[in-house]
Tab-separated table of C-alpha atoms in Angstrom:
chain	number	residue	atom	x	y	z
A	73	MET	CA	124.765	121.285	122.410
A	74	SER	CA	122.072	118.612	121.913
A	75	GLU	CA	120.074	118.423	118.844
A	76	PRO	CA	117.600	121.226	118.625
A	77	VAL	CA	113.939	120.084	119.963
A	78	LEU	CA	112.418	120.620	116.442
A	79	ARG	CA	115.331	118.555	114.435
A	80	ARG	CA	114.013	115.862	117.115
A	81	ALA	CA	110.939	115.914	116.215
A	82	VAL	CA	111.147	116.211	112.575
A	83	ARG	CA	113.665	112.452	112.953
A	84	ALA	CA	111.236	110.505	115.683
A	85	GLU	CA	108.075	111.877	113.205
A	86	TRP	CA	109.677	110.804	109.849
A	87	GLY	CA	113.065	109.451	110.489
A	88	LEU	CA	112.014	105.717	109.614
A	89	LEU	CA	110.108	106.495	106.835
A	90	PHE	CA	112.615	108.431	105.214
A	91	ARG	CA	115.176	106.196	105.498
A	92	THR	CA	113.103	103.508	103.866
A	93	LEU	CA	112.222	105.369	101.123
A	94	TRP	CA	116.230	106.680	100.639
A	95	SER	CA	117.207	103.008	100.150
A	96	GLY	CA	114.562	102.237	97.676
A	97	LEU	CA	115.052	105.477	96.093
A	98	ARG	CA	119.422	105.054	96.309
A	99	THR	CA	119.437	100.949	94.753
A	100	LYS	CA	116.588	101.027	92.394
A	101	LYS	CA	115.564	105.044	91.055
A	102	LEU	CA	112.613	105.339	88.923
A	103	LEU	CA	112.656	101.420	89.159
A	104	ALA	CA	111.501	101.911	92.339
A	105	ILE	CA	108.163	102.795	91.544
A	106	PRO	CA	107.713	100.733	87.915
A	107	MET	CA	103.889	100.599	89.358
A	108	THR	CA	103.382	104.281	90.285
A	109	ILE	CA	104.976	105.323	86.946
A	110	ALA	CA	102.463	103.437	85.818
A	111	ALA	CA	99.615	104.863	87.621
A	112	VAL	CA	100.378	108.419	86.803
A	113	LEU	CA	100.468	107.396	83.118
A	114	LEU	CA	97.569	105.260	83.255
A	115	THR	CA	96.202	108.510	84.907
A	116	SER	CA	97.251	110.749	82.201
A	117	LEU	CA	95.731	108.567	79.352
A	118	PHE	CA	92.762	108.032	80.798
A	119	GLN	CA	92.219	112.278	81.086
A	120	PHE	CA	93.350	113.085	77.194
A	121	ILE	CA	90.388	110.034	76.609
A	122	GLN	CA	88.002	111.484	78.352
A	123	ASN	CA	88.644	115.276	76.931
A	124	GLN	CA	87.962	114.085	73.637
A	125	SER	CA	84.543	113.909	72.299
A	126	TRP	CA	84.783	110.083	71.090
A	127	GLY	CA	85.882	109.163	74.588
A	128	TYR	CA	84.130	110.245	77.321
A	129	GLN	CA	81.147	107.928	77.456
A	130	PHE	CA	84.036	105.364	76.586
A	131	ILE	CA	85.885	106.074	79.914
A	132	GLN	CA	82.918	106.447	81.789
A	133	ASN	CA	81.626	102.709	80.579
A	134	ILE	CA	85.327	101.339	82.486
A	135	GLY	CA	85.353	103.542	85.221
A	136	SER	CA	82.958	105.751	86.998
A	137	VAL	CA	81.097	104.975	89.436
A	138	GLN	CA	77.235	106.008	90.456
A	139	ALA	CA	75.649	104.656	93.211
A	140	ASP	CA	72.231	103.858	91.301
A	141	GLU	CA	74.060	101.213	89.239
A	142	HIS	CA	73.595	98.412	89.949
A	143	LEU	CA	76.789	96.766	92.853
A	144	TRP	CA	78.442	94.458	90.734
A	145	LEU	CA	78.719	97.238	87.922
A	146	ALA	CA	80.226	99.219	90.520
A	147	LEU	CA	82.487	96.931	92.138
A	148	LEU	CA	83.247	95.689	87.970
A	149	ARG	CA	84.078	99.895	87.159
A	150	THR	CA	86.173	100.128	91.102
A	151	PRO	CA	89.465	99.068	90.222
A	152	LEU	CA	90.081	101.764	87.208
A	153	SER	CA	87.975	104.532	88.370
A	154	LEU	CA	91.000	105.593	91.286
A	155	PHE	CA	92.896	105.937	87.701
A	156	VAL	CA	89.379	108.384	86.141
A	157	PRO	CA	90.269	112.279	86.697
A	158	ALA	CA	87.701	113.885	88.717
A	159	LEU	CA	85.722	116.091	85.968
A	160	ASP	CA	85.183	119.452	88.650
A	161	LEU	CA	88.898	119.423	89.953
A	162	PRO	CA	92.613	119.502	87.942
A	163	VAL	CA	93.807	116.832	86.644
A	164	TRP	CA	97.611	118.073	87.518
A	165	GLY	CA	96.785	117.190	91.807
A	166	ALA	CA	95.379	113.693	91.016
A	167	LEU	CA	98.977	113.179	89.272
A	168	ALA	CA	100.717	114.382	92.101
A	169	GLN	CA	98.349	112.568	94.346
A	170	ILE	CA	99.403	109.466	92.815
A	171	LEU	CA	103.339	110.315	92.158
A	172	LEU	CA	103.901	111.044	95.643
A	173	VAL	CA	102.235	109.276	97.920
A	174	PHE	CA	101.712	105.612	95.572
A	175	GLY	CA	105.258	106.634	95.521
A	176	ILE	CA	106.824	106.329	98.930
A	177	CYS	CA	103.617	103.137	99.433
A	178	GLU	CA	104.907	101.856	96.940
A	179	ILE	CA	108.545	101.445	98.074
A	180	CYS	CA	107.678	101.213	102.364
A	181	LEU	CA	104.850	98.791	101.893
A	182	GLY	CA	105.501	96.695	98.957
A	183	ARG	CA	103.135	96.757	95.789
A	184	THR	CA	100.509	94.581	96.611
A	185	ARG	CA	99.851	96.194	100.138
A	186	THR	CA	99.261	99.355	98.179
A	187	LEU	CA	97.251	98.537	95.353
A	188	LEU	CA	94.729	96.555	98.428
A	189	ILE	CA	94.583	99.656	100.560
A	190	ALA	CA	93.916	101.335	97.730
A	191	TYR	CA	91.121	99.435	96.941
A	192	ALA	CA	90.042	99.398	100.102
A	193	ALA	CA	90.175	102.652	100.433
A	194	THR	CA	88.124	103.576	97.389
A	195	LEU	CA	85.284	100.640	97.865
A	196	ALA	CA	85.088	102.176	101.601
A	197	GLY	CA	84.003	105.552	99.192
A	198	THR	CA	81.869	103.809	97.061
A	199	MET	CA	80.000	101.357	100.008
A	200	TYR	CA	79.222	104.129	102.013
A	201	ALA	CA	77.826	105.978	98.597
A	202	ARG	CA	74.818	103.684	98.527
A	203	ILE	CA	74.375	103.479	102.027
A	204	GLY	CA	74.583	107.077	103.055
A	205	ILE	CA	71.880	106.977	99.774
A	206	TRP	CA	70.141	104.089	101.358
A	207	LEU	CA	69.642	105.957	104.683
A	208	GLY	CA	68.448	109.302	103.259
A	209	PRO	CA	69.247	113.059	104.719
A	210	ASP	CA	67.388	112.765	107.834
A	211	ASN	CA	69.970	110.626	108.917
A	212	PRO	CA	72.826	112.338	109.921
A	213	ILE	CA	75.038	109.818	108.253
A	214	GLY	CA	72.853	110.038	104.853
A	215	LEU	CA	72.921	111.503	101.887
A	216	PRO	CA	70.511	113.164	99.729
A	217	PRO	CA	68.878	110.737	96.933
A	218	THR	CA	70.316	113.244	93.996
A	219	ASP	CA	73.805	112.012	95.724
A	220	ALA	CA	73.171	108.641	93.791
A	221	PHE	CA	73.825	110.279	90.127
A	222	VAL	CA	77.149	111.845	90.948
A	223	HIS	CA	80.144	111.082	89.172
A	224	ASP	CA	82.364	109.434	91.495
A	225	THR	CA	86.077	108.963	90.237
A	226	GLY	CA	89.230	109.758	91.614
A	227	PRO	CA	92.285	108.610	93.694
A	228	SER	CA	91.513	111.248	96.826
A	229	ALA	CA	90.101	108.252	98.835
A	230	ALA	CA	92.735	105.601	97.849
A	231	VAL	CA	95.154	108.727	98.522
A	232	VAL	CA	93.442	109.466	102.362
A	233	GLY	CA	93.705	105.837	103.327
A	234	LEU	CA	97.453	104.950	101.846
A	235	GLY	CA	98.377	108.492	103.719
A	236	ILE	CA	96.783	107.073	107.294
A	237	PHE	CA	97.822	103.635	106.591
A	238	VAL	CA	101.986	104.232	105.846
A	239	CYS	CA	101.691	106.701	109.010
A	240	TRP	CA	100.409	104.332	110.923
A	241	VAL	CA	103.195	101.257	110.282
A	242	TYR	CA	106.203	103.971	110.550
A	243	ARG	CA	104.426	105.408	113.518
A	244	ALA	CA	104.153	108.508	112.674
A	245	TRP	CA	101.756	109.750	114.456
A	246	PHE	CA	101.512	113.471	114.249
A	247	THR	CA	100.824	113.544	110.610
A	248	CYS	CA	98.603	110.555	110.750
A	249	ALA	CA	96.658	112.361	113.246
A	250	LEU	CA	96.882	115.491	110.576
A	251	VAL	CA	95.937	113.467	108.071
A	252	VAL	CA	92.600	111.839	109.464
A	253	LEU	CA	91.947	115.682	111.217
A	254	SER	CA	92.227	117.228	108.205
A	255	MET	CA	89.467	115.229	106.304
A	256	VAL	CA	87.295	116.311	109.746
A	257	TYR	CA	87.893	119.688	109.075
A	258	GLU	CA	87.041	119.372	105.158
A	259	ILE	CA	83.867	118.077	105.677
A	260	VAL	CA	82.953	120.487	108.641
A	261	PHE	CA	84.152	123.974	106.764
A	262	ILE	CA	84.819	122.920	103.188
A	263	LYS	CA	82.576	120.903	101.540
A	264	ASN	CA	80.090	118.453	103.408
A	265	ASN	CA	79.570	116.432	99.917
A	266	LEU	CA	79.712	112.433	98.313
A	267	ALA	CA	83.382	113.614	97.926
A	268	GLY	CA	83.990	114.577	101.388
A	269	ARG	CA	81.912	111.937	103.536
A	270	GLU	CA	83.503	109.368	101.133
A	271	HIS	CA	87.104	110.295	103.027
A	272	ILE	CA	85.551	109.884	106.249
A	273	ALA	CA	84.187	106.880	105.340
A	274	ALA	CA	88.335	105.666	103.980
A	275	VAL	CA	89.541	107.020	106.969
A	276	VAL	CA	86.699	104.761	109.166
A	277	VAL	CA	87.539	102.089	107.518
A	278	LEU	CA	91.754	102.246	107.084
A	279	LEU	CA	91.787	103.369	111.081
A	280	VAL	CA	89.882	99.222	110.994
A	281	LEU	CA	92.257	98.228	109.568
A	282	CYS	CA	95.287	100.013	111.570
A	283	GLY	CA	93.888	98.522	114.434
A	284	VAL	CA	94.100	94.986	112.880
A	285	TRP	CA	97.301	95.020	110.987
A	286	GLU	CA	98.573	95.851	115.277
A	287	VAL	CA	97.371	92.861	116.355
A	288	MET	CA	98.283	91.159	113.536
A	289	HIS	CA	101.619	92.246	114.409
A	290	ARG	CA	101.781	92.478	117.966
A	291	ARG	CA	100.832	88.758	118.292
A	292	ARG	CA	103.898	87.642	114.580
A	293	LYS	CA	106.351	89.823	117.235
A	294	PRO	CA	108.042	88.194	119.984
A	295	ARG	CA	107.408	91.420	122.715
A	296	GLY	CA	110.532	93.463	123.108
A	297	GLU	CA	111.963	92.516	119.687
A	298	GLN	CA	113.103	96.010	117.914
A	299	ARG	CA	111.442	97.196	114.863
A	300	VAL	CA	113.813	96.748	112.146
A	301	SER	CA	114.312	99.109	109.203
A	302	GLY	CA	111.770	98.974	106.588
A	303	GLY	CA	108.414	99.642	108.396
A	304	TYR	CA	108.540	96.826	110.833
A	305	GLY	CA	109.549	93.862	108.193
A	306	LEU	CA	106.340	95.532	105.560
């Protein structure tokens, strides 16, 4: 009896990714994701501190980014801004995103690539906010001046970028397209705000990085060489 179509589709979409993930967890267990665990603990700590009367301003000073600030200050705060939960969203959402997506990427892409992609996606949103405000609300990709004072924190842009990149590398094309389309749907039908537009900026930058990775990968690999488990030798 032939294998069911759905099972074949799932295996083609996530087979290589799942094998790499399972191998890492089976051999190292939680030691496979020390960076992810540290990120979850750091986010929890920041959430606790910013909910204290004495800690809110401290967290804003070290990890909250606004487009009206000097660029150098925003760049200094951007790395920590990934781990400062957004004030208008439940913290469990940020923790779940970090644990799931950062954990998968730490195993499948490695810690360094995971951090670089996360930072690139977050930085894309941060820079877009400044460009969009400069363009103004009359421009299709512009932003209103009031967005300059919006607190820009949380891991969502990083999660979007990591999701796109790991799906691209592991050839999970349907999932990659679903992430991209969901971000477009978000901005068109749910919330056309600063956060939604920053997600689109992260999508654009990560698709460019995926294209660069593809070109570099094809140049490294001899033509016809079989792909290896573990995400093309990452």
